[in-house]
């Protein structure tokens, strides 16, 4: 149990639709990072939110957007879904003061685009 | 940017030792992590190195050489449950921003 909860766990969308994925971070963690993991690959960094502000972004198009709320939970929104967006989406929460084992991943949301 | 390389797959027998190498090129460095990921599950933290040397944690050890851009994860006394993907991950600035390798699938056979 990491204390990081993601929803939904599985979903199927049609190409062109929009999706919202949610992440509730562990208590006391004010930073949330989102990753996309295609089958057989390592996770790819999408973006990070720190205290409700975006704090860095990976190589993803603007149709990937996010939000962090005052309780530090977060959303990932993807517009105009494409087939290649099919992947496991992971969120990781961490505190601002860091040590090695204080980054925790949620179980992920499996997105299939058909 | 960063470039992280690790082998795609390794096979070993139960009770044996396996060493997973990870090489990287980076312009900044704030720590190297190893994660274990079972199929369909979230990555779980195994180890973290920020200084050169060996970190030992039970059956798992991790080594780092920053000058060589090299790390390894050593798994001793392999058990069947160790069959999983092992991810090498680099962080160069703020905590939680990782660049991951593609993962090494370890298959433990009886």
mmCIF file of C-alpha atoms in Angstrom:
data_model
loop_
_atom_site.group_PDB
_atom_site.id
_atom_site.type_symbol
_atom_site.label_atom_id
_atom_site.label_comp_id
_atom_site.label_asym_id
_atom_site.label_seq_id
_atom_site.Cartn_x
_atom_site.Cartn_y
_atom_site.Cartn_z
ATOM 1 C CA UNK A 1 0.000 0.000 0.000
ATOM 2 C CA UNK A 2 1.561 3.251 -1.129
ATOM 3 C CA UNK A 3 -1.252 5.561 -0.107
ATOM 4 C CA UNK A 4 -1.495 6.831 -3.690
ATOM 5 C CA UNK A 5 -4.860 6.118 -5.287
ATOM 6 C CA UNK A 6 -5.684 6.389 -8.962
ATOM 7 C CA UNK A 7 -9.012 6.197 -10.736
ATOM 8 C CA UNK A 8 -10.390 4.758 -12.845
ATOM 9 C CA UNK A 9 -8.289 1.607 -12.957
ATOM 10 C CA UNK A 10 -9.327 0.642 -16.472
ATOM 11 C CA UNK A 11 -11.184 2.464 -19.201
ATOM 12 C CA UNK A 12 -11.828 2.281 -22.917
ATOM 13 C CA UNK A 13 -12.281 5.380 -25.052
ATOM 14 C CA UNK A 14 -12.807 6.056 -28.717
ATOM 15 C CA UNK A 15 -10.316 7.980 -30.845
ATOM 16 C CA UNK A 16 -11.055 11.715 -30.691
ATOM 17 C CA UNK A 17 -12.674 11.585 -27.254
ATOM 18 C CA UNK A 18 -11.376 13.195 -24.087
ATOM 19 C CA UNK A 19 -10.376 11.494 -20.824
ATOM 20 C CA UNK A 20 -9.725 12.605 -17.248
ATOM 21 C CA UNK A 21 -7.620 10.499 -14.907
ATOM 22 C CA UNK A 22 -7.390 11.175 -11.192
ATOM 23 C CA UNK A 23 -4.732 10.750 -8.547
ATOM 24 C CA UNK A 24 -4.976 11.203 -4.820
ATOM 25 C CA UNK A 25 -1.520 11.663 -3.329
ATOM 26 C CA UNK A 26 -0.216 10.351 -0.061
ATOM 27 C CA UNK A 27 -0.877 12.515 2.980
ATOM 28 C CA UNK A 28 1.774 15.217 3.374
ATOM 29 C CA UNK A 29 2.977 14.939 -0.220
ATOM 30 C CA UNK A 30 2.651 18.204 -2.127
ATOM 31 C CA UNK A 31 4.192 17.080 -5.434
ATOM 32 C CA UNK A 32 2.551 14.854 -8.044
ATOM 33 C CA UNK A 33 4.197 13.598 -11.218
ATOM 34 C CA UNK A 34 2.443 11.858 -14.098
ATOM 35 C CA UNK A 35 3.912 9.186 -16.346
ATOM 36 C CA UNK A 36 2.803 7.306 -19.442
ATOM 37 C CA UNK A 37 3.964 3.710 -19.784
ATOM 38 C CA UNK A 38 3.427 1.911 -23.067
ATOM 39 C CA UNK A 39 3.543 -1.875 -23.095
ATOM 40 C CA UNK A 40 7.106 -3.157 -22.730
ATOM 41 C CA UNK A 41 8.563 0.291 -22.124
ATOM 42 C CA UNK A 42 9.676 2.298 -19.129
ATOM 43 C CA UNK A 43 7.456 5.126 -17.857
ATOM 44 C CA UNK A 44 7.793 8.453 -19.709
ATOM 45 C CA UNK A 45 7.524 11.703 -17.750
ATOM 46 C CA UNK A 46 4.516 13.811 -18.747
ATOM 47 C CA UNK A 47 4.561 16.637 -16.193
ATOM 48 C CA UNK A 48 4.843 17.458 -12.515
ATOM 49 C CA UNK A 49 2.710 19.626 -10.247
ATOM 50 C CA UNK A 50 3.995 21.272 -7.094
ATOM 51 C CA UNK A 51 1.624 23.245 -4.877
ATOM 52 C CA UNK A 52 -0.937 23.601 -7.687
ATOM 53 C CA UNK A 53 1.565 24.875 -10.284
ATOM 54 C CA UNK A 54 3.088 22.971 -13.182
ATOM 55 C CA UNK A 55 6.750 22.338 -12.354
ATOM 56 C CA UNK A 56 8.210 20.871 -15.500
ATOM 57 C CA UNK A 57 6.917 19.037 -18.529
ATOM 58 C CA UNK A 58 8.193 16.198 -20.673
ATOM 59 C CA UNK A 59 7.932 15.812 -24.424
ATOM 60 C CA UNK A 60 4.142 15.576 -24.667
ATOM 61 C CA UNK A 61 1.807 17.715 -26.819
ATOM 62 C CA UNK A 62 -0.482 20.386 -25.306
ATOM 63 C CA UNK A 63 -3.507 18.093 -25.526
ATOM 64 C CA UNK A 64 -2.051 16.509 -22.376
ATOM 65 C CA UNK A 65 -2.920 18.879 -19.547
ATOM 66 C CA UNK A 66 -3.181 18.674 -15.805
ATOM 67 C CA UNK A 67 -4.389 20.229 -12.628
ATOM 68 C CA UNK A 68 -3.517 20.020 -8.967
ATOM 69 C CA UNK A 69 -6.017 20.905 -6.251
ATOM 70 C CA UNK A 70 -5.471 22.553 -2.828
ATOM 71 C CA UNK A 71 -5.512 19.108 -1.178
ATOM 72 C CA UNK A 72 -2.693 18.127 -3.622
ATOM 73 C CA UNK A 73 -4.766 15.578 -5.510
ATOM 74 C CA UNK A 74 -4.324 15.844 -9.258
ATOM 75 C CA UNK A 75 -5.947 15.239 -12.628
ATOM 76 C CA UNK A 76 -4.513 14.370 -16.010
ATOM 77 C CA UNK A 77 -6.634 15.349 -19.002
ATOM 78 C CA UNK A 78 -6.029 14.125 -22.514
ATOM 79 C CA UNK A 79 -7.975 15.652 -25.403
ATOM 80 C CA UNK A 80 -8.439 14.370 -28.954
ATOM 81 C CA UNK A 81 -7.364 10.849 -28.017
ATOM 82 C CA UNK A 82 -5.207 8.926 -30.458
ATOM 83 C CA UNK A 83 -4.627 5.191 -30.690
ATOM 84 C CA UNK A 84 -1.034 5.659 -29.463
ATOM 85 C CA UNK A 85 -2.341 7.121 -26.207
ATOM 86 C CA UNK A 86 -3.240 3.582 -25.160
ATOM 87 C CA UNK A 87 -1.000 2.972 -22.148
ATOM 88 C CA UNK A 88 -0.767 2.682 -18.389
ATOM 89 C CA UNK A 89 -0.850 6.129 -16.775
ATOM 90 C CA UNK A 90 0.966 6.341 -13.458
ATOM 91 C CA UNK A 91 1.072 9.069 -10.909
ATOM 92 C CA UNK A 92 3.775 9.396 -8.280
ATOM 93 C CA UNK A 93 3.559 11.539 -5.180
ATOM 94 C CA UNK A 94 6.477 12.900 -3.214
ATOM 95 C CA UNK A 95 7.185 15.463 -0.506
ATOM 96 C CA UNK A 96 9.202 18.579 -1.324
ATOM 97 C CA UNK A 97 11.910 17.585 1.156
ATOM 98 C CA UNK A 98 13.430 14.533 -0.332
ATOM 99 C CA UNK A 99 15.060 11.316 0.674
ATOM 100 C CA UNK A 100 15.442 8.130 -1.262
ATOM 101 C CA UNK A 101 12.322 6.204 -0.490
ATOM 102 C CA UNK A 102 9.687 8.908 -0.370
ATOM 103 C CA UNK A 103 8.366 8.707 -3.908
ATOM 104 C CA UNK A 104 5.346 6.463 -4.221
ATOM 105 C CA UNK A 105 3.522 5.320 -7.323
ATOM 106 C CA UNK A 106 -0.155 4.602 -7.626
ATOM 107 C CA UNK A 107 -1.425 1.396 -9.254
ATOM 108 C CA UNK A 108 -2.105 3.223 -12.479
ATOM 109 C CA UNK A 109 -4.971 3.740 -14.898
ATOM 110 C CA UNK A 110 -5.059 1.506 -17.959
ATOM 111 C CA UNK A 111 -6.353 3.462 -20.937
ATOM 112 C CA UNK A 112 -7.305 1.730 -24.174
ATOM 113 C CA UNK A 113 -8.166 3.891 -27.176
ATOM 114 C CA UNK A 114 -10.069 2.143 -29.973
ATOM 115 C CA UNK B 1 18.904 15.196 -22.109
ATOM 116 C CA UNK B 2 19.606 11.748 -20.756
ATOM 117 C CA UNK B 3 20.167 8.361 -22.358
ATOM 118 C CA UNK B 4 19.687 5.283 -20.184
ATOM 119 C CA UNK B 5 20.563 1.776 -21.323
ATOM 120 C CA UNK B 6 19.830 -1.524 -19.632
ATOM 121 C CA UNK B 7 19.531 -5.067 -21.001
ATOM 122 C CA UNK B 8 16.123 -6.147 -22.227
ATOM 123 C CA UNK B 9 15.941 -9.517 -20.542
ATOM 124 C CA UNK B 10 17.927 -11.775 -18.211
ATOM 125 C CA UNK B 11 17.224 -15.328 -17.101
ATOM 126 C CA UNK B 12 18.551 -16.988 -13.954
ATOM 127 C CA UNK B 13 17.708 -19.961 -11.764
ATOM 128 C CA UNK B 14 16.214 -19.890 -8.310
ATOM 129 C CA UNK B 15 18.868 -19.310 -5.637
ATOM 130 C CA UNK B 16 21.336 -17.746 -8.060
ATOM 131 C CA UNK B 17 22.620 -14.173 -8.318
ATOM 132 C CA UNK B 18 21.826 -11.762 -11.135
ATOM 133 C CA UNK B 19 23.416 -8.386 -11.863
ATOM 134 C CA UNK B 20 21.491 -5.849 -13.940
ATOM 135 C CA UNK B 21 23.649 -3.126 -15.427
ATOM 136 C CA UNK B 22 22.505 0.378 -16.250
ATOM 137 C CA UNK B 23 24.570 2.946 -18.119
ATOM 138 C CA UNK B 24 23.563 6.527 -18.594
ATOM 139 C CA UNK B 25 24.616 9.838 -20.073
ATOM 140 C CA UNK B 26 23.362 12.983 -18.415
ATOM 141 C CA UNK B 27 24.206 16.633 -18.021
ATOM 142 C CA UNK B 28 22.914 16.784 -14.436
ATOM 143 C CA UNK B 29 22.541 14.280 -11.624
ATOM 144 C CA UNK B 30 20.426 14.211 -8.485
ATOM 145 C CA UNK B 31 20.147 10.488 -7.835
ATOM 146 C CA UNK B 32 19.756 7.063 -9.419
ATOM 147 C CA UNK B 33 16.908 4.775 -8.456
ATOM 148 C CA UNK B 34 15.987 1.178 -9.030
ATOM 149 C CA UNK B 35 12.353 0.099 -9.127
ATOM 150 C CA UNK B 36 10.742 -3.311 -9.420
ATOM 151 C CA UNK B 37 7.580 -3.649 -11.468
ATOM 152 C CA UNK B 38 5.483 -6.784 -11.691
ATOM 153 C CA UNK B 39 3.291 -7.105 -14.763
ATOM 154 C CA UNK B 40 0.253 -4.857 -14.506
ATOM 155 C CA UNK B 41 1.360 -3.278 -11.251
ATOM 156 C CA UNK B 42 2.926 -0.016 -10.094
ATOM 157 C CA UNK B 43 6.704 0.322 -9.763
ATOM 158 C CA UNK B 44 7.914 -0.243 -6.205
ATOM 159 C CA UNK B 45 11.035 1.358 -4.775
ATOM 160 C CA UNK B 46 14.104 -0.850 -4.328
ATOM 161 C CA UNK B 47 17.110 1.414 -3.895
ATOM 162 C CA UNK B 48 18.558 4.879 -4.298
ATOM 163 C CA UNK B 49 22.167 6.002 -4.857
ATOM 164 C CA UNK B 50 23.397 9.566 -4.936
ATOM 165 C CA UNK B 51 27.027 8.969 -3.908
ATOM 166 C CA UNK B 52 29.456 6.503 -5.464
ATOM 167 C CA UNK B 53 29.575 3.091 -3.886
ATOM 168 C CA UNK B 54 27.465 0.184 -2.837
ATOM 169 C CA UNK B 55 24.144 0.337 -0.998
ATOM 170 C CA UNK B 56 23.045 -2.965 0.494
ATOM 171 C CA UNK B 57 19.495 -3.752 1.476
ATOM 172 C CA UNK B 58 18.822 -7.383 2.282
ATOM 173 C CA UNK B 59 18.972 -9.493 -0.871
ATOM 174 C CA UNK B 60 19.242 -6.407 -3.070
ATOM 175 C CA UNK B 61 22.307 -4.186 -3.508
ATOM 176 C CA UNK B 62 22.883 -1.274 -5.833
ATOM 177 C CA UNK B 63 26.154 0.259 -6.955
ATOM 178 C CA UNK B 64 26.872 3.627 -8.505
ATOM 179 C CA UNK B 65 29.863 5.149 -10.281
ATOM 180 C CA UNK B 66 29.032 8.709 -11.282
ATOM 181 C CA UNK B 67 32.297 9.221 -13.193
ATOM 182 C CA UNK B 68 31.538 6.182 -15.365
ATOM 183 C CA UNK B 69 27.792 6.815 -15.703
ATOM 184 C CA UNK B 70 27.198 3.295 -14.462
ATOM 185 C CA UNK B 71 25.035 1.542 -11.936
ATOM 186 C CA UNK B 72 24.075 -2.026 -11.242
ATOM 187 C CA UNK B 73 21.427 -3.792 -9.225
ATOM 188 C CA UNK B 74 22.453 -7.093 -7.672
ATOM 189 C CA UNK B 75 19.778 -9.593 -6.740
ATOM 190 C CA UNK B 76 20.982 -12.445 -4.526
ATOM 191 C CA UNK B 77 19.327 -15.732 -3.566
ATOM 192 C CA UNK B 78 16.804 -15.337 -6.336
ATOM 193 C CA UNK B 79 13.236 -16.364 -5.621
ATOM 194 C CA UNK B 80 10.443 -17.043 -8.091
ATOM 195 C CA UNK B 81 8.666 -13.890 -6.922
ATOM 196 C CA UNK B 82 11.651 -11.847 -8.158
ATOM 197 C CA UNK B 83 10.488 -12.439 -11.733
ATOM 198 C CA UNK B 84 9.623 -8.890 -12.757
ATOM 199 C CA UNK B 85 10.820 -5.901 -14.730
ATOM 200 C CA UNK B 86 13.573 -3.843 -13.086
ATOM 201 C CA UNK B 87 13.688 -0.166 -13.975
ATOM 202 C CA UNK B 88 16.731 2.071 -13.715
ATOM 203 C CA UNK B 89 15.665 5.699 -13.232
ATOM 204 C CA UNK B 90 17.642 8.928 -13.144
ATOM 205 C CA UNK B 91 16.569 12.174 -11.545
ATOM 206 C CA UNK B 92 18.368 15.349 -12.471
ATOM 207 C CA UNK B 93 16.385 18.120 -10.833
ATOM 208 C CA UNK B 94 13.289 18.178 -8.736
ATOM 209 C CA UNK B 95 12.250 15.146 -6.799
ATOM 210 C CA UNK B 96 9.939 12.787 -8.603
ATOM 211 C CA UNK B 97 10.960 13.782 -12.139
ATOM 212 C CA UNK B 98 12.471 10.615 -13.519
ATOM 213 C CA UNK B 99 14.004 9.528 -16.748
ATOM 214 C CA UNK B 100 13.462 5.764 -16.855
ATOM 215 C CA UNK B 101 15.263 3.091 -18.790
ATOM 216 C CA UNK B 102 13.124 0.656 -20.772
ATOM 217 C CA UNK B 103 13.411 -1.950 -18.013
ATOM 218 C CA UNK B 104 15.074 -5.344 -17.714
ATOM 219 C CA UNK B 105 12.758 -8.326 -17.575
ATOM 220 C CA UNK B 106 14.205 -10.882 -15.141
ATOM 221 C CA UNK B 107 12.902 -14.414 -15.502
ATOM 222 C CA UNK B 108 13.618 -16.764 -12.595
ATOM 223 C CA UNK B 109 13.395 -20.450 -13.453
ATOM 224 C CA UNK B 110 13.112 -23.382 -11.021
#
